[in-house]
Coordinates of C-alpha atoms in Angstrom, one line a residue:
M819 CA 1.6 -18.3 -7.1
V820 CA 4.0 -16.2 -5.0
P821 CA 6.7 -14.5 -7.1
N822 CA 10.2 -16.0 -6.7
T823 CA 11.6 -12.8 -5.2
V824 CA 8.8 -12.7 -2.6
E825 CA 9.2 -16.3 -1.7
K826 CA 13.0 -16.0 -1.3
T827 CA 12.7 -12.8 0.7
M828 CA 10.2 -14.1 3.2
S829 CA 11.9 -17.5 3.5
L830 CA 15.2 -15.7 4.4
L831 CA 13.3 -13.5 7.0
G832 CA 11.5 -16.5 8.5
D833 CA 14.6 -18.5 8.8
A834 CA 16.5 -15.6 10.4
L835 CA 13.7 -15.1 12.9
E836 CA 13.4 -18.8 13.7
A837 CA 17.1 -19.2 14.2
R838 CA 17.1 -16.5 16.8
M839 CA 13.7 -17.3 18.5
P840 CA 12.8 -20.9 17.9
G841 CA 9.0 -21.4 17.9
W842 CA 8.1 -17.8 18.5
I843 CA 7.0 -17.1 14.9
E844 CA 3.8 -19.1 14.2
S845 CA 3.2 -17.9 10.7
V846 CA 4.1 -15.2 8.2
Y847 CA 1.4 -14.0 5.8
V848 CA 1.7 -11.6 2.8
Y849 CA -1.1 -9.4 1.8
G850 CA -1.2 -6.3 -0.4
S851 CA -0.3 -6.6 -4.1
V852 CA 1.3 -10.0 -3.7
A853 CA -1.9 -11.5 -2.3
L854 CA -4.0 -9.7 -4.9
G855 CA -1.9 -11.2 -7.8
A856 CA -0.6 -7.8 -8.8
Y857 CA 3.0 -7.7 -7.6
V858 CA 5.4 -5.8 -9.9
E859 CA 9.1 -6.4 -9.5
H860 CA 11.1 -3.3 -8.4
S861 CA 7.8 -1.4 -7.9
S862 CA 5.6 -3.1 -5.4
D863 CA 6.2 -3.5 -1.6
I864 CA 6.1 -6.9 0.1
D865 CA 3.5 -6.4 2.8
F866 CA 3.5 -9.0 5.6
I867 CA 2.0 -9.8 8.9
A868 CA 4.1 -12.1 11.2
I869 CA 1.9 -13.9 13.7
V870 CA 3.8 -14.5 17.0
R871 CA 3.3 -16.5 20.1
G872 CA 3.2 -13.9 22.9
R873 CA 3.8 -10.2 22.9
P874 CA 7.4 -9.3 22.3
D875 CA 9.7 -8.1 25.0
S876 CA 13.0 -6.2 24.6
G877 CA 14.8 -9.4 23.8
H878 CA 12.4 -10.2 21.0
I879 CA 12.7 -6.7 19.6
R880 CA 16.5 -6.9 19.5
M881 CA 16.4 -10.2 17.7
V882 CA 13.7 -9.1 15.2
E883 CA 15.9 -6.1 14.4
E884 CA 18.9 -8.4 13.9
A885 CA 16.9 -10.7 11.6
H886 CA 15.9 -7.7 9.4
E887 CA 19.5 -6.5 9.3
E888 CA 20.6 -10.0 8.1
L889 CA 17.9 -9.9 5.4
E890 CA 19.0 -6.4 4.2
R891 CA 22.6 -7.7 3.9
A892 CA 21.4 -10.7 1.9
M893 CA 18.9 -8.8 -0.3
P894 CA 19.7 -5.1 -0.1
G895 CA 17.1 -4.3 -2.8
S896 CA 14.2 -5.8 -0.9
D897 CA 11.4 -3.4 0.0
I898 CA 9.3 -5.0 2.7
M899 CA 6.9 -3.6 5.4
G900 CA 5.0 -5.4 8.0
A901 CA 4.1 -5.9 11.6
Y902 CA 4.5 -8.5 14.4
L903 CA 1.1 -9.4 16.0
T904 CA -0.4 -12.1 18.2
R905 CA -3.5 -13.9 17.0
E906 CA -5.6 -11.9 19.4
Q907 CA -4.5 -8.6 17.8
L908 CA -5.5 -9.6 14.3
G909 CA -8.4 -7.7 12.8
Q910 CA -8.5 -5.2 15.7
P911 CA -8.7 -1.4 15.3
A912 CA -5.2 0.1 15.4
A913 CA -6.1 2.0 18.6
E914 CA -6.8 -1.2 20.4
I915 CA -3.7 -3.0 19.1
G916 CA -1.4 -0.2 20.4
A917 CA 2.3 -0.1 19.8
V918 CA 3.7 -3.2 18.0
P919 CA 7.0 -3.9 16.2
A920 CA 6.6 -2.7 12.6
Y921 CA 9.2 -2.8 9.9
F922 CA 9.2 -0.1 7.2
E923 CA 11.6 2.2 5.4
K924 CA 14.3 -0.3 6.3
K925 CA 14.0 0.2 10.0
L926 CA 12.2 -1.5 12.9
H927 CA 9.8 0.9 14.7
I928 CA 8.3 0.1 18.1
D929 CA 6.2 3.2 18.7
G930 CA 3.1 2.0 16.8
K931 CA 3.2 4.9 14.3
G932 CA 3.3 4.2 10.6
T933 CA 1.8 0.8 10.9
D934 CA -0.5 -0.3 8.1
L935 CA -3.1 -1.9 10.3
N936 CA -6.5 -0.8 9.0
P937 CA -9.7 -2.3 7.6
V938 CA -8.2 -2.6 4.1
T939 CA -5.3 -4.7 5.5
W940 CA -7.7 -7.0 7.4
W941 CA -10.0 -7.3 4.4
I942 CA -7.1 -8.5 2.1
L943 CA -5.5 -10.7 4.8
K944 CA -8.7 -12.5 5.6
R945 CA -9.8 -13.1 1.9
N946 CA -6.5 -13.3 0.0
G947 CA -3.6 -13.6 2.5
I948 CA -1.0 -16.1 1.6
C949 CA 1.0 -18.0 4.2
V950 CA 4.7 -17.9 3.1
Y951 CA 6.3 -19.2 6.3
G952 CA 5.1 -21.4 9.1
R953 CA 1.7 -23.0 9.1
E954 CA -1.6 -21.7 7.8
I955 CA -4.1 -20.6 10.4
S956 CA -7.8 -19.9 10.4
F957 CA -8.6 -16.2 10.9
A958 CA -11.3 -15.8 13.4
F959 CA -11.8 -12.1 13.0
E960 CA -14.7 -10.6 10.9
T961 CA -14.3 -8.0 8.2
P962 CA -17.7 -6.2 7.9
T963 CA -18.1 -3.9 4.9
E964 CA -19.3 -0.7 6.6
P965 CA -16.1 -0.1 8.6
L966 CA -14.1 -0.6 5.4
I967 CA -16.2 1.9 3.5
D968 CA -16.1 4.4 6.4
Y969 CA -12.3 4.1 6.6
V970 CA -11.9 4.6 2.8
I971 CA -14.1 7.7 2.8
L972 CA -12.2 9.2 5.8
N973 CA -8.9 8.4 4.1
M974 CA -10.1 10.1 0.9
N975 CA -11.1 13.3 2.7
S976 CA -7.9 13.5 4.7
Y977 CA -4.8 11.9 3.3
W978 CA -5.8 12.0 -0.4
L979 CA -7.4 15.4 -0.3
G980 CA -4.2 16.7 1.2
W981 CA -2.3 15.4 -1.8
V982 CA -4.7 17.0 -4.3
N983 CA -4.4 20.4 -2.5
R984 CA -0.6 20.2 -2.4
L985 CA -0.4 19.4 -6.1
A986 CA -2.8 22.2 -7.0
A987 CA -0.7 24.6 -5.0
R988 CA 2.4 23.5 -6.8
I989 CA 0.8 24.3 -10.2
E990 CA -0.3 27.8 -9.0
S991 CA 3.0 28.7 -7.3
T992 CA 4.6 31.6 -9.0
D993 CA 8.0 30.2 -7.9
S994 CA 7.6 27.0 -9.8
S995 CA 8.9 26.7 -13.3
E996 CA 8.7 24.0 -15.9
R997 CA 12.2 22.9 -14.8
D998 CA 11.0 22.6 -11.1
I999 CA 8.1 20.3 -12.1
T1000 CA 10.3 17.4 -13.2
A1001 CA 9.1 14.3 -15.1
D1002 CA 10.3 12.0 -12.3
R1003 CA 8.3 13.9 -9.7
V1004 CA 5.2 14.0 -11.9
D1005 CA 5.6 10.3 -12.7
K1006 CA 5.4 9.5 -9.0
A1007 CA 2.4 11.8 -8.4
V1008 CA 0.5 10.4 -11.4
E1009 CA 1.1 6.8 -10.3
W1010 CA 0.6 7.2 -6.6
C1011 CA -2.4 9.5 -6.6
S1012 CA -4.5 8.4 -9.6
L1013 CA -4.2 4.7 -8.9
G1014 CA -4.4 5.2 -5.1
M1015 CA -7.6 7.3 -5.3
L1016 CA -9.1 5.0 -7.9
R1017 CA -8.7 2.2 -5.4
Q1018 CA -10.8 4.2 -2.9
L1019 CA -13.5 4.7 -5.5
Y1020 CA -13.4 1.0 -6.4
T1021 CA -14.0 0.1 -2.8
I1022 CA -16.8 2.5 -2.3
R1023 CA -18.6 1.4 -5.5
E1024 CA -17.8 -2.3 -5.5
R1025 CA -17.6 -2.9 -1.8
D1026 CA -14.4 -4.8 -2.3
V1027 CA -10.6 -4.1 -2.5
T1028 CA -8.4 -4.2 -5.5
S1029 CA -4.8 -3.6 -6.4
K1030 CA -3.4 -0.5 -7.9
L1031 CA -3.3 -2.0 -11.4
G1032 CA -6.8 -3.4 -10.8
A1033 CA -7.8 0.2 -9.9
G1034 CA -6.3 1.4 -13.2
E1035 CA -8.4 -1.1 -15.2
F1036 CA -11.5 0.0 -13.2
G1037 CA -10.7 3.6 -13.9
L1038 CA -10.6 2.9 -17.7
R1039 CA -14.1 1.5 -17.3
V1040 CA -15.7 4.2 -15.3
M1041 CA -13.8 7.4 -15.9
P1042 CA -14.6 9.7 -18.8
E1043 CA -12.3 9.0 -21.8
H1044 CA -10.7 12.4 -21.5
W1045 CA -8.6 11.0 -18.6
H1046 CA -7.8 7.5 -20.0
P1047 CA -4.3 8.6 -21.3
L1048 CA -3.4 9.7 -17.8
I1049 CA -4.7 6.5 -16.2
R1050 CA -2.7 4.5 -18.8
E1051 CA 0.3 6.6 -17.9
A1052 CA -0.1 5.8 -14.3
M1053 CA -0.3 2.1 -15.0
A1054 CA 2.8 2.3 -17.2
V1055 CA 4.7 4.0 -14.4
K1056 CA 3.7 1.3 -12.0
R1057 CA 4.9 -1.4 -14.4
G1058 CA 8.1 0.5 -15.1
E1059 CA 7.2 1.0 -18.8
P1060 CA 8.1 4.2 -20.7
D1061 CA 4.8 5.1 -22.3
R1062 CA 3.9 8.8 -21.7
H1063 CA 1.4 11.0 -23.4
Y1064 CA 2.2 14.6 -22.4
A1065 CA 5.0 16.9 -23.6
S1066 CA 4.5 19.5 -20.9
Q1067 CA 4.9 18.4 -17.3
R1068 CA 2.8 21.4 -16.1
D1069 CA -0.1 20.4 -18.4
R1070 CA 0.3 16.8 -17.2
L1071 CA 0.1 17.9 -13.6
R1072 CA -2.9 20.1 -14.2
E1073 CA -4.7 17.2 -15.9
L1074 CA -3.8 15.1 -12.9
V1075 CA -5.3 17.5 -10.4
E1076 CA -8.5 17.7 -12.5
L1077 CA -8.7 13.9 -12.5
L1078 CA -8.2 13.7 -8.8
R1079 CA -10.8 16.3 -8.0
H1080 CA -13.2 14.3 -10.1
I1081 CA -12.4 11.1 -8.3
H1082 CA -12.8 12.9 -5.0
L1083 CA -16.2 14.2 -6.0
E1084 CA -17.3 10.7 -7.1
C1085 CA -16.2 9.1 -3.8
N1086 CA -18.2 11.6 -1.8
R1087 CA -21.3 11.5 -4.0
G1088 CA -24.3 10.4 -2.1
I1089 CA -22.7 10.6 1.4

């Protein structure tokens, strides 16, 4: 079942688009945490793919922008991100799709940068995507496992390793004090990095995709018990719950880096 907030948000967006461009929007699908049944109010994004009839011109771009502005006025607390694609573009590598209209950080972008169009997106859309506006369609694209695994490993050794190295440098910096390493900042790092990297490990081992909270449950099954309090913390942050286990933020951050290095090692084991 789609959460009420998601249903209302996407209905408003669909209606705003349809009013400006009748018939151009064929379907709007949600993927991500909503499709995986793990949406958390005030924490999760609403990830969407709008399937359109024909590539957008400057007039379409202007009206898509207006539709999002209308949605933001109606629901200023909404946090949505998505892209506008034709059927032929679905499931394709980002390099082949090229620049498409994409909405994120409360702004419409048309340069093709920052879009979330990758094997993980296609995997969830094909298997779990939920039509929230327009008519359901049959997805013709394939989602082979190997490109998914290759993408996750590359992401682990670039984006996520960068996070680990920056956090490690923060701990070792002689300029950083306990006051500089604030609880809010560490909360964000604990939730984003530990659950994000556990998702990568889950995909590599299970050859499937899970949500962040699903990744936390997976971590409690496969990680040494020493790190279970930190994983539970990450899940509590994601849910907006107050449970914390560490008095010192520096110690907490140090434990986080050790956990992330262990996950990184496990992801690359056997490659």
